[in-house]
Short mmCIF file of C-alpha atoms and ligand atoms in Angstrom, two decimals:
data_model
loop_
_atom_site.label_atom_id
_atom_site.label_comp_id
_atom_site.label_asym_id
_atom_site.label_seq_id
_atom_site.Cartn_x
_atom_site.Cartn_y
_atom_site.Cartn_z
CA UNK A 102 -16.83 3.25 -11.92
CA UNK A 103 -16.71 1.40 -15.24
CA UNK A 104 -14.47 -1.28 -13.73
CA UNK A 105 -17.11 -3.51 -12.20
CA UNK A 106 -16.84 -6.22 -9.58
CA UNK A 107 -17.86 -9.86 -9.52
CA UNK A 108 -21.34 -9.12 -8.22
CA UNK A 109 -22.07 -7.06 -11.33
CA UNK A 110 -20.37 -9.71 -13.49
CA UNK A 111 -22.69 -12.34 -12.07
CA UNK A 112 -25.64 -10.16 -13.08
CA UNK A 113 -24.14 -9.88 -16.58
CA UNK A 114 -23.85 -13.69 -16.88
CA UNK A 115 -27.42 -14.17 -15.62
CA UNK A 116 -28.63 -11.73 -18.25
CA UNK A 117 -26.58 -13.59 -20.90
CA UNK A 118 -28.10 -16.93 -19.85
CA UNK A 119 -31.62 -15.51 -19.84
CA UNK A 120 -31.30 -13.74 -23.18
CA UNK A 121 -29.11 -16.29 -25.01
CA UNK A 122 -25.96 -14.34 -25.67
CA UNK A 123 -22.34 -14.67 -24.53
CA UNK A 124 -19.24 -12.66 -23.76
CA UNK A 125 -16.02 -12.93 -25.64
CA UNK A 126 -13.28 -12.94 -22.99
CA UNK A 127 -10.37 -11.05 -24.47
CA UNK A 128 -6.79 -11.51 -23.33
CA UNK A 129 -4.62 -8.44 -22.97
CA UNK A 130 -0.89 -8.13 -22.34
CA UNK A 131 -0.28 -4.57 -23.55
CA UNK A 132 -2.21 -1.30 -24.07
CA UNK A 133 -2.86 -1.34 -27.84
CA UNK A 134 -5.19 -4.35 -27.81
CA UNK A 135 -6.93 -3.05 -24.68
CA UNK A 136 -7.61 0.38 -26.19
CA UNK A 137 -8.90 -1.14 -29.44
CA UNK A 138 -11.23 -3.34 -27.38
CA UNK A 139 -12.51 -0.47 -25.22
CA UNK A 140 -13.37 1.57 -28.32
CA UNK A 141 -15.16 -1.32 -30.02
CA UNK A 142 -17.15 -2.39 -26.97
CA UNK A 143 -18.22 1.16 -26.15
CA UNK A 144 -19.31 1.66 -29.75
CA UNK A 145 -21.30 -1.60 -29.70
CA UNK A 146 -22.80 -0.85 -26.28
CA UNK A 147 -21.50 -4.17 -24.95
CA UNK A 148 -19.88 -4.81 -21.60
CA UNK A 149 -16.26 -5.88 -21.88
CA UNK A 150 -14.50 -8.80 -20.23
CA UNK A 151 -10.72 -8.66 -20.40
CA UNK A 152 -8.42 -11.41 -19.16
CA UNK A 153 -4.92 -11.47 -17.79
CA UNK A 154 -3.02 -14.74 -18.00
CA UNK A 155 0.01 -15.57 -15.82
CA UNK A 156 2.22 -15.36 -18.93
CA UNK A 157 0.85 -11.92 -19.82
CA UNK A 158 1.42 -10.75 -16.25
CA UNK A 159 4.99 -12.03 -16.36
CA UNK A 160 5.59 -10.30 -19.69
CA UNK A 161 4.04 -7.00 -18.60
CA UNK A 162 6.12 -7.08 -15.42
CA UNK A 163 9.40 -7.70 -17.23
CA UNK A 164 9.57 -11.13 -15.58
CA UNK A 165 7.86 -10.11 -12.33
CA UNK A 166 4.41 -11.70 -12.46
CA UNK A 167 3.10 -9.85 -9.43
CA UNK A 168 4.21 -6.40 -10.67
CA UNK A 169 2.80 -7.21 -14.11
CA UNK A 170 -0.55 -8.33 -12.74
CA UNK A 171 -0.91 -5.24 -10.55
CA UNK A 172 0.08 -2.87 -13.35
CA UNK A 173 -2.13 -4.53 -15.99
CA UNK A 174 -5.09 -4.46 -13.60
CA UNK A 175 -4.45 -0.78 -12.84
CA UNK A 176 -4.11 -0.03 -16.56
CA UNK A 177 -7.46 -1.63 -17.33
CA UNK A 178 -9.22 0.06 -14.41
CA UNK A 179 -7.80 3.50 -15.22
CA UNK A 180 -8.34 3.35 -18.99
CA UNK A 181 -11.85 1.91 -18.59
CA UNK A 182 -12.98 4.82 -16.47
CA UNK A 183 -14.37 7.21 -19.14
CA UNK A 184 -16.10 4.48 -21.20
CA UNK A 185 -19.88 4.15 -20.79
CA UNK A 186 -19.87 0.36 -20.32
CA UNK A 187 -19.01 -2.12 -17.56
CA UNK A 188 -15.48 -3.47 -17.81
CA UNK A 189 -14.63 -6.70 -16.01
CA UNK A 190 -11.23 -8.28 -15.37
CA UNK A 191 -10.74 -12.05 -15.20
CA UNK A 192 -7.56 -13.89 -14.30
CA UNK A 193 -7.06 -16.56 -16.95
CA UNK A 194 -5.48 -19.99 -16.28
CA UNK A 195 -4.02 -19.27 -12.89
CA UNK A 196 -2.82 -22.49 -11.28
CA UNK A 197 -2.23 -24.10 -7.89
CA UNK A 198 1.31 -22.66 -7.99
CA UNK A 199 -0.09 -19.13 -7.94
CA UNK A 200 -2.40 -19.25 -4.91
CA UNK A 201 -0.57 -16.41 -3.18
CA UNK A 202 -1.03 -14.11 -6.15
CA UNK A 203 -4.68 -15.16 -6.44
CA UNK A 204 -5.19 -14.24 -2.77
CA UNK A 205 -3.58 -10.85 -3.30
CA UNK A 206 -5.76 -10.17 -6.36
CA UNK A 207 -8.81 -10.96 -4.24
CA UNK A 208 -7.75 -8.99 -1.17
CA UNK A 209 -6.89 -5.90 -3.21
CA UNK A 210 -9.92 -6.27 -5.53
CA UNK A 211 -7.72 -6.25 -8.63
CA UNK A 212 -10.18 -8.39 -10.58
CA UNK A 213 -13.86 -9.32 -11.01
CA UNK A 214 -13.27 -13.05 -11.44
CA UNK A 215 -10.54 -15.67 -11.36
CA UNK A 216 -10.05 -18.87 -13.28
CA UNK A 217 -8.30 -21.57 -11.29
CA UNK A 218 -6.98 -24.19 -13.67
CA UNK A 219 -6.22 -27.46 -11.93
CA UNK A 220 -7.54 -29.47 -14.88
CA UNK A 221 -4.19 -31.19 -15.35
CA UNK A 222 -4.63 -32.78 -11.92
CA UNK A 223 -6.63 -35.90 -11.14
CA UNK A 224 -10.35 -35.37 -10.42
CA UNK A 225 -10.09 -35.30 -6.60
CA UNK A 226 -7.08 -33.00 -6.59
CA UNK A 227 -8.76 -30.69 -9.11
CA UNK A 228 -11.74 -30.47 -6.75
CA UNK A 229 -9.53 -29.80 -3.74
CA UNK A 230 -7.53 -26.99 -5.39
CA UNK A 231 -10.59 -25.38 -7.02
CA UNK A 232 -12.53 -25.49 -3.74
CA UNK A 233 -9.65 -23.78 -1.92
CA UNK A 234 -9.96 -20.82 -4.30
CA UNK A 235 -13.76 -20.75 -4.06
CA UNK A 236 -13.51 -20.67 -0.25
CA UNK A 237 -10.95 -17.88 -0.37
CA UNK A 238 -13.27 -15.87 -2.66
CA UNK A 239 -16.22 -16.16 -0.30
CA UNK A 240 -17.39 -12.74 0.83
CA UNK A 241 -15.32 -10.85 -1.78
CA UNK A 242 -17.96 -11.06 -4.51
CA UNK A 243 -15.22 -12.28 -6.87
CA UNK A 244 -16.37 -15.14 -9.10
CA UNK A 245 -14.38 -18.32 -9.60
CA UNK A 246 -14.16 -20.29 -12.84
CA UNK A 247 -12.83 -23.84 -12.66
CA UNK A 248 -12.10 -26.31 -15.46
CA UNK A 249 -12.92 -29.96 -15.89
CA UNK A 250 -11.48 -31.91 -18.81
CA UNK A 251 -8.40 -31.05 -20.85
CA UNK A 252 -8.26 -28.66 -23.78
CA UNK A 253 -5.77 -29.65 -26.43
CA UNK A 254 -3.03 -27.26 -27.51
CA UNK A 255 -0.70 -24.73 -25.96
CA UNK A 256 -1.88 -21.57 -24.29
CA UNK A 257 0.43 -19.41 -22.33
CA UNK A 258 2.13 -21.63 -19.74
CA UNK A 259 -0.39 -24.49 -20.04
CA UNK A 260 -0.11 -27.22 -22.65
CA UNK A 261 -1.90 -30.46 -23.29
CA UNK A 262 -1.17 -33.03 -25.99
CA UNK A 263 -4.55 -34.60 -25.78
CA UNK A 264 -8.13 -33.50 -25.50
CA UNK A 265 -10.08 -35.04 -22.67
CA UNK A 266 -13.77 -34.41 -23.06
CA UNK A 267 -15.74 -33.34 -19.99
CA UNK A 268 -18.14 -36.00 -18.73
CA UNK A 269 -21.62 -34.65 -17.82
CA UNK A 270 -21.97 -36.63 -14.55
CA UNK A 271 -18.50 -35.58 -13.40
CA UNK A 272 -19.33 -31.98 -14.31
CA UNK A 273 -22.31 -31.98 -11.96
CA UNK A 274 -20.30 -33.56 -9.13
CA UNK A 275 -17.44 -31.13 -9.76
CA UNK A 276 -19.61 -27.99 -9.60
CA UNK A 277 -21.48 -29.30 -6.58
CA UNK A 278 -18.34 -30.10 -4.60
CA UNK A 279 -16.21 -27.09 -5.62
CA UNK A 280 -18.94 -24.44 -5.51
CA UNK A 281 -17.42 -22.87 -8.66
CA UNK A 282 -19.40 -20.00 -10.22
CA UNK A 283 -18.45 -20.89 -13.80
CA UNK A 284 -17.37 -24.15 -15.41
CA UNK A 285 -14.89 -24.38 -18.30
CA UNK A 286 -15.60 -27.51 -20.31
CA UNK A 287 -13.66 -29.44 -22.93
CA UNK A 288 -15.77 -30.31 -25.94
CA UNK A 289 -13.15 -30.35 -28.69
CA UNK A 290 -11.91 -26.77 -29.09
CA UNK A 291 -8.17 -26.16 -29.12
CA UNK A 292 -5.87 -23.56 -27.64
CA UNK A 293 -3.73 -21.76 -30.20
CA UNK A 294 -4.24 -21.65 -33.97
CA UNK A 295 -6.89 -24.11 -35.06
CA UNK A 296 -9.31 -24.57 -37.91
CA UNK A 297 -12.93 -24.82 -36.88
CA UNK A 298 -13.76 -27.06 -39.85
CA UNK A 299 -11.21 -29.67 -38.64
CA UNK A 300 -12.24 -29.74 -34.99
CA UNK A 301 -14.21 -32.61 -33.56
CA UNK A 302 -16.56 -30.26 -31.83
CA UNK A 303 -19.02 -32.06 -29.56
CA UNK A 304 -21.90 -29.59 -29.36
CA UNK A 305 -24.11 -32.45 -28.19
CA UNK A 306 -21.82 -32.84 -25.19
CA UNK A 307 -22.13 -29.15 -24.27
CA UNK A 308 -25.91 -29.58 -24.33
CA UNK A 309 -25.73 -32.74 -22.18
CA UNK A 310 -23.48 -31.03 -19.64
CA UNK A 311 -25.86 -28.07 -19.44
CA UNK A 312 -28.90 -30.35 -19.05
CA UNK A 313 -27.17 -32.47 -16.41
CA UNK A 314 -26.22 -29.35 -14.41
CA UNK A 315 -29.71 -27.90 -14.69
CA UNK A 316 -31.17 -31.20 -13.41
CA UNK A 317 -29.04 -30.80 -10.30
CA UNK A 318 -30.04 -27.17 -9.86
CA UNK A 319 -26.52 -26.02 -10.76
CA UNK A 320 -27.21 -23.48 -13.44
CA UNK A 321 -23.64 -22.17 -13.75
CA UNK A 322 -22.55 -20.39 -16.94
CA UNK A 323 -20.37 -22.61 -19.15
CA UNK A 324 -17.06 -21.44 -20.58
CA UNK A 325 -15.35 -22.45 -23.78
CA UNK A 326 -11.59 -21.99 -24.18
CA UNK A 327 -9.60 -22.08 -27.38
CA UNK A 328 -12.31 -20.51 -29.52
CA UNK A 329 -10.10 -18.43 -31.81
CA UNK A 330 -10.48 -20.83 -34.73
CA UNK A 331 -14.23 -21.38 -34.45
CA UNK A 332 -16.50 -20.53 -37.35
CA UNK A 333 -19.33 -18.04 -36.66
CA UNK A 334 -21.96 -20.78 -37.01
CA UNK A 335 -20.08 -22.93 -34.47
CA UNK A 336 -19.99 -20.00 -32.04
CA UNK A 337 -23.73 -19.46 -32.41
CA UNK A 338 -24.44 -23.14 -31.92
CA UNK A 339 -22.32 -23.27 -28.76
CA UNK A 340 -24.07 -20.21 -27.32
CA UNK A 341 -27.37 -21.98 -27.99
CA UNK A 342 -26.15 -24.79 -25.74
CA UNK A 343 -25.44 -22.62 -22.73
CA UNK A 344 -21.93 -21.28 -23.36
CA UNK A 345 -21.75 -17.77 -21.81
CA UNK A 346 -18.04 -17.02 -22.13
CA UNK A 347 -15.76 -17.67 -25.09
CA UNK A 348 -12.04 -17.10 -24.60
CA UNK A 349 -10.15 -15.21 -27.30
CA UNK A 350 -6.41 -14.74 -27.15
CA UNK A 351 -4.81 -16.11 -30.29
CA UNK A 352 -7.14 -14.21 -32.62
CA UNK A 353 -6.03 -10.80 -31.34
CA UNK A 354 -2.40 -11.88 -31.25
CA UNK A 355 -2.71 -12.58 -34.97
CA UNK A 356 -4.44 -9.26 -35.65
CA UNK A 357 -1.60 -7.52 -33.80
CA UNK A 358 1.15 -9.34 -35.68
CA UNK A 359 -0.53 -9.05 -39.06
CA UNK A 360 -1.18 -5.33 -38.73
CA UNK A 361 2.39 -4.62 -37.59
CA UNK A 362 3.78 -6.80 -40.36
CA UNK A 363 1.85 -5.00 -43.09
CA UNK A 364 2.60 -1.57 -41.66
CA UNK A 365 6.34 -2.16 -41.44
CA UNK A 366 6.46 -3.83 -44.86
CA UNK A 367 4.75 -0.78 -46.38
CA UNK A 368 7.08 1.67 -44.62
CA UNK A 369 10.35 -0.26 -44.62
CA UNK A 370 12.16 2.44 -46.62
CA UNK A 371 11.61 4.93 -43.81
CA UNK A 372 13.14 2.58 -41.26
CA UNK A 373 15.78 0.36 -42.92
CA UNK A 374 18.68 2.22 -44.58
CA UNK A 375 19.07 1.54 -48.32
CA UNK A 376 22.04 -0.52 -49.50
CA UNK A 377 25.24 1.48 -49.56
CA UNK A 378 24.28 3.44 -46.46
CA UNK A 379 26.20 2.55 -43.32
CA UNK A 380 23.88 0.84 -40.80
CA UNK A 381 24.68 3.30 -38.02
CA UNK A 382 21.91 2.72 -35.45
CA UNK A 383 24.23 3.60 -32.57
CA UNK A 384 24.53 7.19 -33.86
CA UNK A 385 21.04 7.31 -35.39
CA UNK A 386 22.65 7.91 -38.83
CA UNK A 387 23.97 11.33 -37.72
CA UNK A 388 27.14 11.01 -39.83
CA UNK A 389 25.50 10.36 -43.19
CA UNK A 390 22.92 11.92 -45.57
CA UNK A 391 20.16 9.33 -45.09
CA UNK A 392 17.72 9.71 -42.18
CA UNK A 393 14.99 7.38 -40.97
CA UNK A 394 11.42 8.73 -40.96
CA UNK A 395 10.07 9.42 -37.48
CA UNK A 396 6.50 9.43 -38.81
CA UNK A 397 6.74 5.69 -39.41
CA UNK A 398 9.17 4.35 -36.79
CA UNK A 399 7.53 6.02 -33.80
CA UNK A 400 5.81 3.07 -32.01
CA UNK A 401 2.65 5.20 -31.83
CA UNK A 402 2.34 5.05 -35.64
CA UNK A 403 2.01 1.25 -35.77
CA UNK A 404 0.16 1.32 -32.44
CA UNK A 405 -2.65 3.42 -33.92
CA UNK A 406 -3.02 0.95 -36.78
CA UNK A 407 -3.15 -1.98 -34.36
CA UNK A 408 -5.79 -0.28 -32.20
CA UNK A 409 -7.94 0.44 -35.27
CA UNK A 410 -7.70 -3.15 -36.55
CA UNK A 411 -8.41 -4.67 -33.13
CA UNK A 412 -11.46 -2.41 -32.90
CA UNK A 413 -12.66 -3.56 -36.34
CA UNK A 414 -12.26 -7.29 -35.57
CA UNK A 415 -13.70 -6.91 -32.05
CA UNK A 416 -16.87 -5.42 -33.54
CA UNK A 417 -17.30 -8.56 -35.65
CA UNK A 418 -16.74 -10.83 -32.64
CA UNK A 419 -19.16 -8.83 -30.47
CA UNK A 420 -21.83 -9.47 -33.10
CA UNK A 421 -21.00 -13.20 -33.03
CA UNK A 422 -21.32 -13.29 -29.25
CA UNK A 423 -24.57 -11.33 -29.39
CA UNK A 424 -23.51 -8.96 -26.59
CA UNK A 425 -24.01 -5.74 -28.59
CA UNK A 426 -26.56 -3.41 -26.99
CA UNK A 427 -26.68 -5.53 -23.82
CA UNK A 428 -24.62 -3.36 -21.47
CA UNK A 429 -25.63 -3.13 -17.82
CA UNK A 430 -24.67 0.53 -17.90
CA UNK A 431 -28.10 1.83 -16.81
CA UNK A 432 -28.02 -0.41 -13.76
CA UNK A 433 -24.51 0.74 -13.04
CA UNK A 434 -25.53 4.39 -13.19
CA UNK A 435 -28.60 3.71 -11.08
CA UNK A 436 -26.54 2.52 -8.11
ZN1 ZN B 662 -7.80 -21.28 -22.06
#
């Protein structure tokens, strides 16, 4: 099965650490971005990590987070099936308020990994909450990512006005005491739209955190959130300092919006009635001479454009991450 579990994901991260590449972790809330990603990753021979945030689950479920999570997970697992790569699902920024849903995702194997975000809490409480999730995951093979430090900006249902950089000594204590499989660190990236040239990116800090963890025998992959505004050279530098997972949400949201905007602007005359024509949406213009053009208003028309553009941008980002040609497919087929 192309949907692969946490055990296989752990192997993928080990390979990334050993060979110096990373995975872009791509948020999905709807099929068009997912299909564009699947096509790009299969073409590049890279394994694909998709993420579902609580906000995306709520949106996909029409307000019902649980229904949305289950249906998005099923969508990914079903659509991934024919692609010759490993596809992993991560829960992104789930919090202490969602422990029941986290448990269900584990019990029903809806995901490969889970991020528990208790980074807004004080150090001890962050450890307690994160450790609860790690203990629950024991025996399921599902990996747990926890976060230490605060990442500035707004993402989904999480927002922080200030950046709080992760301290290397605390990072080691945190990983040791929580048992987390991955550690998200704060080194100056921002959630949302940001400009890499304006960020106070502390690459030195990423290196110190990695070194401090290695000293303690805690060689966990490091995760960077809020990477949508990073320049390619900043991405490469961060990967060089042990970052194995770079979260991308905002970038694809922009690609989606931009593509739809251009498509509808170019085809407005087939959708919006010209002046002088009665705006009779309720009767689909059946009383007058003017008719809208189904070739351009059918959601599949703009959807195809969005998929193609996501695929194009994903191919660029796969190159940045260095994951092209690194799929574990052979191992998957061998078992
Ligand atoms: Zn994030």
